[in-house]
């Protein structure tokens, strides 16, 4: 969808020659000075600037109040015009709250909130609610709250403290339009109770998952952050059923590319809190949550070391166990998935390189053929540091890889084959001589 919406110009009629003279005639008839009302120049300038501002209002919002505002401007009644456009802005903010969902607002406020409560809200409280729901941002709240003060003290709604001129009115109009009327769309809130029940219920089907992802996408950032945090908590709860855990992963997996910095920070804080409280089961589950979503890079190096080291150790144990040719592939594929999430922590690089190479060159009985694609892909992705570790390990016998190469011709042939996957330009100069020696 094209996000560039062409704004339609608003062509206002020219002020008739009879309008401005009629104002002078009126003040003369009433016996009051012409200066008590806006001057002809102020009216002309305000009227000239009006189309530029009206263009920003969607057509479906250019209703009765906007029309009255224009009539008031044409006669210089800026205080009345101010009141009309402010009322239009307030009505639109109420509509956005309705669209968000009164029931959801009640959940967030943790108190009853129905139509009558919305209508009874003072303008100041309505602005505060819109800020909390992210219907207006902090800038919008600040400027609209200023407009509210100006409207209360200088508009026709109350006895005024003074007069405003055309420039002050145009600024007021611009802020009402920019922060309340210019965007007719509004976020839709998610029913928290229904959401939690769905996640904890039966396994999602594709359509059900897509609907909840869409609802999370359409709500505002603050509620999305809260709900993603809830999903993380559900996943980490030891009492959560497996279908609920899988539902949690489906939702977050579909949304992870849209995670804001605030959502990522909140997830890290929740994870760290499990560590601080010594909640080992939840901490382990949280590590798995980050692993499966491909978000390990968000964790600190010690956490990443633990995850990679554990995965490498499991592959090594399976490789050295019974039926290793049959059992290795899923463990190799899992390690490949982890290695694609970011750089291998330096503290586990040597263990990682030697394990992958030992599995790939095989033992006296052969290689797990089904695991070879995973091993080859990891080797092709080796960093210069890992390439150096690979070559150095091959040149000495006091490590598992060097020992295999020294004592088994088929292992040496397999090693030379996979060393050919490495681009010579990636080989560090410190091991270039050994590389050339092996490749001869």
Coordinates of C-alpha atoms in Angstrom, one line a residue:
X1 CA 0.0 0.0 0.0
X2 CA 1.3 3.5 -0.9
X3 CA 1.8 5.5 2.3
X4 CA 1.9 8.8 0.4
X5 CA -1.7 10.1 0.5
X6 CA -2.3 13.1 -1.8
X7 CA -3.9 15.9 0.2
X8 CA -6.7 17.7 -1.6
X9 CA -6.5 21.5 -1.7
X10 CA -9.4 23.4 -0.2
X11 CA -10.5 26.3 -2.4
X12 CA -12.3 28.8 -0.3
X13 CA -14.3 31.5 -1.9
X14 CA -12.9 35.1 -1.9
X15 CA -14.3 37.3 0.8
X16 CA -17.2 39.3 -0.8
X17 CA -16.7 43.0 -1.0
X18 CA -19.8 43.3 1.2
X19 CA -18.5 41.3 4.2
X20 CA -15.7 43.6 5.4
X21 CA -17.7 46.8 4.9
X22 CA -20.7 45.2 6.7
X23 CA -18.5 44.8 9.8
X24 CA -17.7 48.5 9.8
X25 CA -21.4 49.3 9.3
X26 CA -22.4 47.0 12.2
X27 CA -19.9 48.6 14.7
X28 CA -21.1 52.1 13.6
X29 CA -24.7 51.1 14.1
X30 CA -23.9 49.8 17.6
X31 CA -21.9 52.9 18.4
X32 CA -18.7 50.9 19.2
X33 CA -15.2 51.5 17.8
X34 CA -14.2 49.4 14.8
X35 CA -11.0 48.4 16.6
X36 CA -13.0 46.3 19.1
X37 CA -13.2 43.6 16.4
X38 CA -10.5 42.1 14.2
X39 CA -9.2 44.4 11.6
X40 CA -9.8 43.9 7.9
X41 CA -6.1 43.0 7.5
X42 CA -6.2 40.3 10.2
X43 CA -9.3 38.8 8.7
X44 CA -7.7 38.7 5.2
X45 CA -4.5 37.1 6.4
X46 CA -6.4 34.5 8.5
X47 CA -8.6 33.7 5.5
X48 CA -5.6 33.5 3.2
X49 CA -3.9 30.9 5.5
X50 CA -7.0 28.9 6.2
X51 CA -6.9 26.6 3.1
X52 CA -3.3 25.4 3.9
X53 CA -4.5 24.2 7.3
X54 CA -7.9 22.8 6.1
X55 CA -6.0 20.7 3.5
X56 CA -4.6 18.6 6.4
X57 CA -8.0 17.6 7.7
X58 CA -9.4 14.4 6.1
X59 CA -12.5 15.0 4.1
X60 CA -14.7 12.9 6.4
X61 CA -13.8 15.2 9.3
X62 CA -14.6 18.5 7.6
X63 CA -18.0 18.7 9.2
X64 CA -20.3 21.2 10.7
X65 CA -17.9 22.5 13.3
X66 CA -15.2 23.1 10.7
X67 CA -17.7 25.0 8.5
X68 CA -18.8 27.2 11.5
X69 CA -15.1 27.8 12.2
X70 CA -14.6 29.1 8.6
X71 CA -17.7 31.4 8.9
X72 CA -16.4 32.8 12.2
X73 CA -12.9 33.4 10.6
X74 CA -14.5 35.2 7.7
X75 CA -16.0 37.8 10.1
X76 CA -12.9 38.0 12.3
X77 CA -14.5 36.2 15.3
X78 CA -11.3 34.3 16.1
X79 CA -12.4 33.5 19.6
X80 CA -15.5 31.8 18.3
X81 CA -13.5 30.0 15.5
X82 CA -11.1 28.8 18.2
X83 CA -13.9 27.2 20.2
X84 CA -15.4 25.4 17.1
X85 CA -12.1 23.8 16.1
X86 CA -11.3 22.9 19.6
X87 CA -14.7 21.1 19.9
X88 CA -14.0 19.3 16.6
X89 CA -10.6 18.1 18.0
X90 CA -12.1 16.9 21.3
X91 CA -14.9 15.0 19.4
X92 CA -12.2 13.3 17.2
X93 CA -10.2 12.3 20.3
X94 CA -13.3 10.8 21.8
X95 CA -13.8 8.8 18.6
X96 CA -10.3 7.5 18.8
X97 CA -10.8 6.4 22.3
X98 CA -14.0 4.5 21.2
X99 CA -12.1 2.9 18.4
X100 CA -9.4 1.8 20.8
X101 CA -12.2 0.0 22.8
X102 CA -14.0 1.2 25.9
X103 CA -13.7 -2.3 27.4
X104 CA -10.0 -2.3 26.8
X105 CA -9.6 1.1 28.4
X106 CA -11.5 -0.2 31.4
X107 CA -8.9 -3.1 31.6
X108 CA -6.0 -0.6 31.5
X109 CA -7.6 1.8 34.0
X110 CA -8.8 -1.2 36.1
X111 CA -12.1 0.5 36.6
X112 CA -15.4 0.8 34.8
X113 CA -15.3 2.8 31.7
X114 CA -18.3 3.1 29.5
X115 CA -19.7 5.7 27.0
X116 CA -21.0 7.9 29.8
X117 CA -17.6 8.0 31.5
X118 CA -16.0 9.1 28.2
X119 CA -18.5 11.9 27.7
X120 CA -18.1 13.1 31.3
X121 CA -14.3 13.3 31.0
X122 CA -13.0 16.8 31.3
X123 CA -10.8 17.9 28.4
X124 CA -7.7 17.7 30.5
X125 CA -8.5 14.2 31.6
X126 CA -9.3 13.2 28.1
X127 CA -5.9 14.4 26.9
X128 CA -4.2 12.4 29.8
X129 CA -6.1 9.3 28.7
X130 CA -5.1 9.8 25.1
X131 CA -1.5 10.1 26.1
X132 CA -1.7 6.9 28.2
X133 CA -3.3 5.0 25.2
X134 CA -0.6 6.5 22.9
X135 CA -3.4 8.1 20.8
X136 CA -1.3 11.3 21.1
X137 CA 2.4 11.4 21.8
X138 CA 4.2 13.5 24.3
X139 CA 4.5 16.4 21.9
X140 CA 0.9 16.2 20.9
X141 CA -0.2 16.2 24.6
X142 CA 2.0 19.2 25.4
X143 CA 0.7 21.4 22.5
X144 CA -2.9 20.3 22.9
X145 CA -2.8 21.0 26.6
X146 CA -1.5 24.5 25.7
X147 CA -4.4 24.9 23.3
X148 CA -6.8 23.8 26.1
X149 CA -5.5 26.6 28.3
X150 CA -5.7 29.2 25.5
X151 CA -9.2 28.0 24.6
X152 CA -10.3 28.3 28.3
X153 CA -9.0 31.9 28.6
X154 CA -9.3 33.4 25.2
X155 CA -12.1 31.7 23.3
X156 CA -15.8 32.4 23.2
X157 CA -16.4 29.5 25.5
X158 CA -15.7 31.6 28.6
X159 CA -15.3 35.2 29.5
X160 CA -12.0 36.1 27.8
X161 CA -8.8 37.6 29.3
X162 CA -8.0 39.4 26.1
X163 CA -8.0 39.3 22.3
X164 CA -6.1 37.1 19.9
X165 CA -4.9 38.1 16.5
X166 CA -4.9 36.1 13.2
X167 CA -1.4 34.6 13.8
X168 CA -2.3 33.4 17.2
X169 CA -5.4 31.8 15.9
X170 CA -3.6 30.1 13.0
X171 CA -1.1 28.6 15.4
X172 CA -4.0 27.3 17.5
X173 CA -5.7 25.9 14.5
X174 CA -2.5 24.2 13.2
X175 CA -2.0 22.4 16.5
X176 CA -5.5 21.2 16.8
X177 CA -5.4 19.8 13.3
X178 CA -1.8 18.4 13.5
X179 CA -2.3 16.5 16.8
X180 CA -6.0 15.6 16.7
X181 CA -7.6 15.9 13.3
X182 CA -5.0 15.3 10.7
X183 CA -4.8 11.5 11.1
X184 CA -8.2 9.9 11.1
X185 CA -6.8 6.5 11.9
X186 CA -6.4 5.3 15.5
X187 CA -5.0 2.3 17.3
X188 CA -7.3 -0.5 18.3
X189 CA -6.8 -1.9 21.7
X190 CA -6.5 -5.6 22.5
X191 CA -8.9 -7.3 25.0
X192 CA -6.3 -8.5 27.5
X193 CA -8.5 -11.2 29.1
X194 CA -9.4 -12.7 25.7
X195 CA -5.8 -12.5 24.5
X196 CA -4.4 -14.4 27.6
X197 CA -7.2 -17.0 27.4
X198 CA -6.4 -17.6 23.7
X199 CA -2.7 -18.0 24.3
X200 CA -3.2 -20.4 27.1
X201 CA -5.9 -22.3 25.2
X202 CA -5.7 -24.8 22.5
X203 CA -2.9 -24.8 19.9
X204 CA -3.3 -21.9 17.4
X205 CA -4.3 -22.6 13.9
X206 CA -2.8 -20.4 11.2
X207 CA -5.8 -18.1 10.9
X208 CA -6.1 -17.7 14.7
X209 CA -2.4 -16.8 15.0
X210 CA -2.7 -14.3 12.1
X211 CA -5.7 -12.6 13.7
X212 CA -3.9 -12.1 17.1
X213 CA -0.7 -10.9 15.4
X214 CA -2.8 -8.4 13.5
X215 CA -4.4 -7.2 16.6
X216 CA -1.1 -6.8 18.4
X217 CA 0.2 -4.9 15.4
X218 CA -2.7 -2.5 15.3
X219 CA -2.6 -1.6 19.0
X220 CA -0.3 1.1 20.4
X221 CA 3.4 0.5 21.3
X222 CA 2.8 0.6 25.0
X223 CA 0.1 -2.1 25.1
X224 CA 2.1 -4.2 22.6
X225 CA 5.1 -4.1 24.9
X226 CA 3.0 -5.1 27.8
X227 CA 1.4 -8.0 26.0
X228 CA 4.7 -9.3 24.5
X229 CA 6.0 -9.2 28.1
X230 CA 3.0 -11.2 29.3
X231 CA 3.6 -13.8 26.5
X232 CA 7.3 -14.1 27.6
X233 CA 6.0 -14.7 31.2
X234 CA 3.6 -17.4 30.0
X235 CA 6.4 -19.2 28.1
X236 CA 8.7 -19.1 31.2
X237 CA 6.1 -20.3 33.7
X238 CA 6.9 -23.9 34.6
X239 CA 3.1 -24.6 34.9
X240 CA 2.4 -23.6 31.3
X241 CA 1.2 -26.3 28.9
X242 CA 3.2 -27.0 25.8
X243 CA 0.5 -25.7 23.4
X244 CA 0.6 -22.4 25.2
X245 CA 4.4 -22.2 24.9
X246 CA 4.1 -22.9 21.2
X247 CA 1.4 -20.3 20.8
X248 CA 3.7 -17.8 22.6
X249 CA 6.6 -18.6 20.2
X250 CA 4.3 -18.3 17.1
X251 CA 3.1 -14.8 18.2
X252 CA 6.5 -13.4 19.1
X253 CA 8.2 -15.1 16.2
X254 CA 5.8 -13.4 13.8
X255 CA 6.3 -10.0 15.5
X256 CA 10.0 -10.1 16.4
X257 CA 11.0 -8.0 13.3
X258 CA 8.8 -5.2 14.6
X259 CA 10.1 -5.3 18.2
X260 CA 11.0 -1.8 19.2
X261 CA 14.0 -1.0 21.4
X262 CA 11.6 -0.6 24.3
X263 CA 10.1 -4.1 23.8
X264 CA 13.6 -5.7 23.6
X265 CA 14.7 -3.8 26.7
X266 CA 11.7 -5.0 28.6
X267 CA 12.4 -8.6 27.6
X268 CA 16.0 -8.3 28.7
X269 CA 14.9 -6.8 32.1
X270 CA 12.4 -9.6 32.6
X271 CA 15.0 -12.2 31.8
X272 CA 17.5 -10.6 34.2
X273 CA 14.9 -10.5 36.9
X274 CA 14.7 -14.3 36.9
X275 CA 18.4 -14.4 37.4
X276 CA 18.3 -11.9 40.3
X277 CA 15.5 -13.8 42.0
X278 CA 17.2 -17.1 41.6
X279 CA 14.2 -18.5 39.6
X280 CA 16.3 -21.1 37.8
X281 CA 13.4 -22.9 35.9
X282 CA 12.1 -19.6 34.5
X283 CA 15.6 -18.4 33.7
X284 CA 16.3 -21.6 31.7
X285 CA 13.0 -21.3 29.9
X286 CA 13.7 -17.6 29.2
X287 CA 17.1 -18.6 27.6
X288 CA 15.2 -21.1 25.4
X289 CA 12.7 -18.3 24.5
X290 CA 15.6 -16.0 23.2
X291 CA 17.2 -19.0 21.5
X292 CA 14.1 -20.0 19.5
X293 CA 13.3 -16.5 18.5
X294 CA 16.9 -15.9 17.3
X295 CA 17.4 -13.1 19.8
X296 CA 20.5 -14.4 21.6
X297 CA 22.4 -11.3 20.6
X298 CA 20.3 -9.3 23.0
X299 CA 21.8 -11.2 26.0
X300 CA 25.2 -10.5 27.6
X301 CA 28.3 -12.5 26.7
X302 CA 28.1 -14.9 29.7
X303 CA 24.5 -15.8 28.8
X304 CA 25.5 -16.4 25.2
X305 CA 28.5 -18.5 26.3
X306 CA 26.2 -20.7 28.4
X307 CA 23.8 -21.3 25.5
X308 CA 26.5 -22.0 22.9
X309 CA 28.6 -24.1 25.2
X310 CA 25.7 -26.2 26.2
X311 CA 24.7 -26.8 22.6
X312 CA 28.3 -27.7 21.6
X313 CA 28.6 -30.1 24.5
X314 CA 25.4 -31.8 23.6
X315 CA 26.5 -32.3 20.0
X316 CA 29.9 -33.7 21.2
X317 CA 28.2 -36.1 23.6
X318 CA 25.9 -37.4 20.9
X319 CA 28.8 -37.7 18.5
X320 CA 30.6 -39.9 21.0
X321 CA 27.6 -41.9 21.9
X322 CA 25.7 -44.9 20.5
X323 CA 24.1 -44.6 17.1
X324 CA 25.7 -41.2 16.6
X325 CA 25.3 -41.3 12.8
X326 CA 21.5 -41.4 13.4
X327 CA 21.3 -39.1 16.4
X328 CA 23.7 -36.3 15.3
X329 CA 21.6 -34.3 12.6
X330 CA 19.1 -32.5 14.9
X331 CA 21.9 -31.5 17.3
X332 CA 24.0 -30.3 14.4
X333 CA 21.1 -28.3 12.9
X334 CA 20.4 -26.8 16.3
X335 CA 24.0 -25.6 16.6
X336 CA 23.8 -24.2 13.1
X337 CA 20.6 -22.2 14.0
X338 CA 22.5 -20.7 17.0
X339 CA 25.6 -19.9 15.0
X340 CA 23.4 -17.9 12.6
X341 CA 22.1 -15.6 15.3
X342 CA 25.4 -13.7 15.7
X343 CA 29.1 -14.1 16.4
X344 CA 30.2 -17.1 18.5
X345 CA 31.4 -15.8 21.9
X346 CA 35.2 -15.9 22.0
X347 CA 35.1 -18.0 25.2
X348 CA 33.5 -20.9 23.3
X349 CA 35.0 -20.5 19.9
X350 CA 37.7 -23.1 20.2
X351 CA 35.3 -25.7 21.6
X352 CA 32.9 -24.9 18.8
X353 CA 35.4 -25.1 16.0
X354 CA 37.0 -28.4 17.2
X355 CA 33.6 -30.0 17.8
X356 CA 32.2 -29.1 14.4
X357 CA 35.4 -30.2 12.7
X358 CA 35.7 -33.5 14.6
X359 CA 32.1 -34.3 13.7
X360 CA 32.7 -33.3 10.1
X361 CA 35.9 -35.3 9.5
X362 CA 34.3 -38.3 11.2
X363 CA 35.9 -41.1 13.1
X364 CA 37.2 -44.5 12.1
X365 CA 33.7 -45.6 11.2
X366 CA 32.7 -42.7 9.0
X367 CA 30.5 -39.6 9.1
X368 CA 26.9 -38.8 9.9
X369 CA 25.9 -38.1 6.3
X370 CA 22.6 -36.4 7.2
X371 CA 24.5 -33.9 9.4
X372 CA 27.1 -33.0 6.8
X373 CA 25.1 -30.0 5.2
X374 CA 24.8 -28.4 8.7
X375 CA 28.6 -28.9 9.4
X376 CA 29.6 -27.5 6.0
X377 CA 27.4 -24.4 6.4
X378 CA 28.9 -23.7 9.7
X379 CA 32.5 -24.1 8.4
X380 CA 31.8 -21.9 5.4
X381 CA 30.7 -19.2 7.9
X382 CA 33.8 -19.4 10.1
X383 CA 35.3 -16.0 11.1
X384 CA 39.0 -15.4 10.5
X385 CA 39.6 -16.1 14.2
X386 CA 37.8 -19.5 13.9
X387 CA 39.7 -20.3 10.7
X388 CA 42.9 -19.7 12.6
X389 CA 41.7 -22.0 15.4
X390 CA 40.8 -24.6 12.8
X391 CA 44.3 -24.6 11.2
X392 CA 46.2 -24.5 14.5
X393 CA 44.2 -27.4 15.9
X394 CA 45.0 -29.5 12.9
X395 CA 48.8 -29.0 13.3
X396 CA 49.1 -30.4 16.8
X397 CA 48.1 -33.8 18.3
X398 CA 47.1 -32.7 21.9
X399 CA 43.5 -31.9 21.0
X400 CA 40.7 -34.1 19.6
X401 CA 40.9 -32.8 16.0
X402 CA 44.7 -33.0 15.7
X403 CA 44.6 -36.5 17.2
X404 CA 42.1 -37.7 14.6
X405 CA 44.0 -36.1 11.7
X406 CA 47.3 -37.7 12.9
X407 CA 45.9 -41.2 13.2
X408 CA 43.3 -41.5 10.4
X409 CA 43.8 -41.0 6.7
X410 CA 40.1 -40.7 5.9
X411 CA 39.8 -37.9 8.5
X412 CA 42.8 -36.1 6.9
X413 CA 41.1 -36.3 3.5
X414 CA 37.8 -35.0 4.8
X415 CA 39.6 -32.2 6.6
X416 CA 41.4 -31.2 3.4
X417 CA 38.1 -31.2 1.6
X418 CA 36.4 -28.9 4.1
X419 CA 39.4 -26.6 4.3
X420 CA 38.8 -26.0 0.6
X421 CA 35.5 -24.3 1.6
X422 CA 37.6 -21.5 3.0
X423 CA 38.4 -18.6 0.7
X424 CA 42.3 -18.3 0.8
X425 CA 41.8 -14.5 1.2
X426 CA 40.1 -15.2 4.6
X427 CA 43.0 -17.1 6.0
X428 CA 44.9 -15.0 8.6
X429 CA 48.6 -14.4 7.8
X430 CA 49.7 -16.0 11.1
X431 CA 48.5 -19.5 9.9
X432 CA 49.0 -19.0 6.1
X433 CA 52.1 -21.2 6.0
X434 CA 50.3 -24.0 7.8
X435 CA 47.3 -23.6 5.5
X436 CA 49.5 -23.9 2.4
X437 CA 51.3 -26.9 3.9
X438 CA 48.0 -28.8 4.5
X439 CA 46.6 -27.9 1.0
X440 CA 49.7 -29.1 -0.9

